[in-house]
Coordinates of C-alpha atoms and ligand atoms in Angstrom, one line a residue:
K42 CA 96.9 87.7 82.4
K43 CA 97.7 91.4 82.8
N44 CA 101.4 92.2 82.8
V45 CA 102.4 94.1 85.9
S46 CA 105.9 93.1 86.2
G47 CA 107.0 96.9 85.7
E48 CA 104.5 98.2 88.3
I49 CA 104.7 99.5 91.9
V50 CA 101.6 98.3 93.6
L51 CA 100.6 100.0 97.0
I52 CA 98.1 98.1 99.0
T53 CA 96.6 99.4 102.1
G54 CA 95.5 97.1 104.9
A55 CA 97.7 94.3 103.5
G56 CA 98.1 92.6 106.8
S57 CA 95.0 90.5 106.6
G58 CA 92.2 89.1 104.4
I59 CA 91.7 90.6 100.8
G60 CA 95.0 92.8 101.3
R61 CA 97.0 89.9 102.0
L62 CA 95.5 87.9 99.1
L63 CA 96.1 90.9 96.6
A64 CA 99.8 91.4 97.8
I65 CA 100.4 87.6 97.1
K66 CA 98.6 87.7 93.7
F67 CA 100.5 90.9 92.7
A68 CA 103.8 89.5 94.1
S69 CA 103.3 86.4 92.0
L70 CA 102.6 88.5 88.8
G71 CA 106.1 90.1 89.2
A72 CA 105.0 93.3 90.5
T73 CA 106.8 95.5 93.1
V74 CA 104.5 95.5 96.0
V75 CA 104.4 98.3 98.9
L76 CA 102.4 96.8 101.7
W77 CA 100.8 99.2 104.4
D78 CA 99.1 98.1 107.8
I79 CA 98.7 99.2 111.6
N80 CA 99.3 95.4 112.4
Q81 CA 102.9 94.5 112.5
E82 CA 102.3 90.8 112.9
G83 CA 99.9 90.5 110.1
L84 CA 102.2 92.5 107.9
N85 CA 105.1 90.3 108.5
C86 CA 103.1 87.3 107.7
T87 CA 101.8 88.8 104.4
V88 CA 105.5 90.0 103.5
R89 CA 106.7 86.3 104.0
L90 CA 103.9 85.0 101.9
A91 CA 104.5 87.4 99.1
R92 CA 108.3 86.6 99.1
E93 CA 107.6 83.0 99.0
N94 CA 105.0 83.3 96.2
G95 CA 106.4 86.2 94.2
A96 CA 109.2 87.1 92.0
G97 CA 108.8 90.8 92.7
R98 CA 110.3 93.1 95.3
V99 CA 108.2 93.4 98.6
H100 CA 108.5 96.6 100.8
S101 CA 106.3 96.9 103.9
Y102 CA 105.5 100.1 106.2
I103 CA 103.5 100.6 109.4
C104 CA 101.0 103.2 108.5
D105 CA 98.0 104.1 110.3
C106 CA 95.6 105.2 107.5
S107 CA 93.2 106.9 109.7
K108 CA 96.0 109.5 110.4
T109 CA 96.7 112.2 107.9
Q110 CA 100.2 112.8 109.0
D111 CA 101.2 109.2 108.9
V112 CA 99.7 108.7 105.5
Y113 CA 101.5 111.7 103.9
R114 CA 104.9 110.7 105.9
V115 CA 104.8 107.2 104.7
A116 CA 103.8 108.2 101.2
D117 CA 106.9 110.3 101.0
Q118 CA 109.1 107.6 102.6
V119 CA 107.7 105.1 99.9
K120 CA 108.4 107.8 97.0
K121 CA 112.1 108.3 98.1
E122 CA 112.9 104.6 98.9
V123 CA 110.6 102.7 96.2
G124 CA 109.5 105.1 93.4
D125 CA 106.2 106.7 92.1
V126 CA 103.3 104.2 92.9
S127 CA 101.6 103.2 89.6
I128 CA 98.8 101.0 90.9
L129 CA 97.1 102.2 94.2
I130 CA 94.8 99.9 95.9
N131 CA 92.7 101.5 98.8
N132 CA 91.8 98.4 100.7
A133 CA 92.2 99.1 104.6
G134 CA 89.1 99.1 106.0
I135 CA 87.1 98.8 109.3
V136 CA 83.6 97.9 110.5
I137 CA 82.4 98.8 113.8
G138 CA 78.8 97.7 113.5
K139 CA 76.3 99.2 115.8
R140 CA 72.6 100.1 115.5
F141 CA 72.5 103.8 114.6
L142 CA 70.5 104.6 117.7
D143 CA 73.0 102.8 120.0
S144 CA 76.2 104.5 118.3
P145 CA 78.5 107.2 119.9
D146 CA 79.0 110.4 118.0
S147 CA 82.6 109.4 117.3
L148 CA 81.6 106.1 115.4
L149 CA 81.1 107.8 112.0
E150 CA 84.2 109.8 112.4
K151 CA 86.3 106.9 113.3
T152 CA 85.0 104.7 110.5
I153 CA 85.3 107.7 107.8
Q154 CA 89.1 108.3 108.6
V155 CA 90.0 104.8 107.5
N156 CA 87.4 103.9 104.9
T157 CA 87.1 107.3 103.1
M158 CA 89.6 109.8 104.2
A159 CA 92.5 107.7 103.7
H160 CA 91.6 107.3 100.0
F161 CA 91.5 111.1 99.9
W162 CA 94.9 111.5 101.2
T163 CA 96.5 108.7 99.0
Y164 CA 95.1 110.1 95.9
K165 CA 96.5 113.5 96.9
A166 CA 99.8 111.8 97.3
F167 CA 100.1 109.5 94.5
L168 CA 97.7 110.7 91.7
P169 CA 99.7 113.9 90.5
A170 CA 102.7 111.3 89.6
M171 CA 100.3 109.0 87.8
V172 CA 99.0 112.3 85.9
A173 CA 102.3 113.5 85.0
A174 CA 103.2 110.1 83.6
N175 CA 99.6 109.5 82.1
H176 CA 100.0 106.0 83.6
G177 CA 98.3 104.5 86.5
H178 CA 95.4 102.4 88.2
L179 CA 93.4 103.6 91.2
V180 CA 91.6 100.8 92.7
C181 CA 89.1 101.4 95.3
I182 CA 87.8 98.4 97.3
A183 CA 84.5 99.6 98.3
S184 CA 81.7 97.2 98.9
C185 CA 78.1 96.6 98.1
A186 CA 77.6 98.7 101.2
G187 CA 78.8 101.7 99.0
F188 CA 75.5 101.5 97.1
L189 CA 73.2 99.8 99.4
G190 CA 72.2 100.9 102.9
I191 CA 72.6 98.0 105.3
S192 CA 71.1 98.0 108.8
H193 CA 73.4 98.0 111.8
I194 CA 76.5 99.3 109.8
S195 CA 75.2 102.8 108.7
D196 CA 78.7 104.2 109.7
Y197 CA 80.3 101.7 107.3
C198 CA 77.7 102.4 104.5
A199 CA 78.1 106.0 104.6
S200 CA 81.9 105.7 104.6
K201 CA 81.7 103.2 101.4
F202 CA 79.1 105.5 99.6
A203 CA 81.7 108.4 100.1
A204 CA 84.8 106.2 98.9
L205 CA 82.7 105.1 95.8
G206 CA 81.9 108.7 95.0
F207 CA 85.3 109.9 95.2
A208 CA 86.9 107.3 93.0
E209 CA 83.8 107.7 90.5
S210 CA 84.2 111.5 90.5
I211 CA 88.2 111.2 90.1
D212 CA 87.6 108.9 87.2
M213 CA 85.4 111.5 85.4
E214 CA 88.1 114.2 85.9
M215 CA 90.8 111.9 84.5
R216 CA 88.6 111.4 81.4
A217 CA 87.9 114.9 81.2
L218 CA 91.6 115.7 81.1
R219 CA 92.0 112.9 78.4
K220 CA 94.2 111.1 81.0
T221 CA 93.3 107.7 79.3
G222 CA 96.3 105.9 80.9
I223 CA 94.8 106.3 84.3
K224 CA 92.2 103.6 85.1
T225 CA 89.9 103.4 88.0
T226 CA 88.6 100.1 89.3
I227 CA 85.8 100.1 91.9
V228 CA 85.1 96.7 93.6
C229 CA 82.0 96.1 95.4
P230 CA 82.2 92.8 97.0
Y231 CA 79.6 91.2 98.9
V232 CA 80.6 89.4 102.2
I233 CA 83.8 87.5 102.0
N234 CA 84.8 85.2 104.9
T235 CA 87.9 87.2 106.0
G236 CA 86.4 87.3 109.4
M237 CA 85.9 91.1 108.9
F238 CA 82.1 90.9 109.6
D239 CA 82.1 88.0 112.2
G240 CA 80.8 90.1 115.0
V241 CA 78.5 92.3 113.1
K242 CA 74.8 91.6 113.4
A243 CA 73.9 92.9 109.8
N244 CA 71.5 90.2 107.8
F245 CA 73.9 88.9 105.4
L246 CA 73.4 86.1 103.1
P247 CA 75.9 83.4 103.2
V248 CA 79.5 84.0 102.7
K249 CA 81.4 84.0 99.5
A250 CA 85.0 82.8 98.9
A251 CA 87.7 85.4 98.9
V252 CA 89.2 83.8 95.7
L253 CA 86.2 85.3 93.7
L254 CA 87.6 88.7 94.3
L255 CA 91.1 87.4 93.3
D256 CA 89.7 86.2 90.0
Y257 CA 88.4 89.8 89.3
F258 CA 92.2 91.0 89.6
G259 CA 93.6 88.1 87.8
G260 CA 91.6 89.3 84.9
M261 CA 92.1 93.0 85.7
E262 CA 90.8 94.1 82.3
I263 CA 87.4 92.7 83.1
M264 CA 87.1 95.6 85.7
S265 CA 89.7 97.9 84.7
T266 CA 87.0 100.7 83.5
F267 CA 84.2 101.6 85.9
K268 CA 80.9 101.3 83.7
G269 CA 78.6 103.2 85.9
R270 CA 77.1 102.6 89.3
P271 CA 75.6 99.1 89.7
K272 CA 71.9 99.3 89.8
K273 CA 69.5 98.5 92.6
E274 CA 67.4 95.3 92.1
Ligands
NAD456 P1 90.3 92.5 107.3 O1 89.9 93.1 108.6 O2 90.8 91.0 107.1 O3 91.7 93.4 106.9 C1 91.5 94.8 106.9 C2 93.0 95.3 107.1 O4 92.9 96.6 107.4 C3 93.7 94.7 108.5 O5 95.0 94.1 108.0 C4 93.7 95.9 109.4 O6 94.8 95.8 110.3 C5 93.8 97.1 108.4 N1 93.6 98.4 109.0 C6 92.5 98.6 109.7 N2 92.6 99.8 110.1 C7 93.8 100.4 109.5 C8 94.3 101.5 109.6 N3 93.9 102.6 110.3 N4 95.6 101.7 108.9 C9 96.1 100.9 108.2 N5 95.4 99.7 108.2 C10 94.3 99.2 108.7 O7 89.4 92.7 106.2 P2 88.8 92.4 104.7 O8 87.8 91.7 104.8 O9 90.2 91.8 104.1 O10 88.7 93.9 104.1 C11 89.4 94.4 103.1 C12 88.7 95.7 102.5 O11 87.6 95.0 101.9 C13 88.0 96.6 103.5 O12 88.0 97.9 102.8 C14 86.4 96.1 103.4 O13 85.5 97.1 103.8 C15 86.2 95.5 102.2 N6 85.2 94.7 102.1 C16 85.3 93.5 102.8 C17 84.1 92.6 102.6 C18 84.3 91.3 103.3 O14 83.0 90.8 103.3 N7 85.1 91.0 104.1 C19 83.1 93.0 101.8 C20 83.1 94.1 101.2 C21 84.2 95.0 101.2

């Protein structure tokens, strides 16, 4: 198992699903976890579970990742109150799920704010300290929708393609700067039974268990280096 006891791990969208499981996992490994969400109730529940399961410190903040000012304000607060984040997990995500022809103009913008722009803002906020220390880990929870088009969720696919492109490009820049202490992991799960896609009419195959994703993180070295875009079948 990776030793993360000295790390400060920020998980966005930690009030539910994958973010909650990651919070519990990192807390149980002894990391200091910083949890962001817009859902206070969900966040409270994750904090309780992370404290019950973990030896590390747990901090939570209401942060609307779709709003640039909110992200930068809360990022500053975290730096002052907790310290420099060394593992940044961009996990918050939304899917609205409409056939393209039925979707209002606002749909893509709304989805991209959370699924893409929040990554951009958090990289801006936290990457400089990682570069200065030559130590850090960027984790982009993308999706198989980050490299495959899927009907009825074109907005989601576009946002995830962009998030994946960001992370991959930043990873290349870190290599070019010889910042070998900064790793990037791009996780592209298929459908996981968190409820996120319950109302979506896209054609998915049967659900997979969320624990599969946790296994990836338990063995973080397995996915610690992004080795190229997964190939289409
Ligand atoms: P989820 O809906 O259970 O959790 C998402 C969390 O993000 C929620 O707690 C929600 O409140 C939070 N969130 C939404 N908008 C936010 C905002 N503006 N600011 C802050 N927090 C916000 O979903 P999940 O299945 O756990 O998904 C987590 C990530 O995994 C997402 O990025 C999703 O796209 C990705 N993913 C999920 C699946 C899947 O099948 N569930 C598959 C591939 C990728």
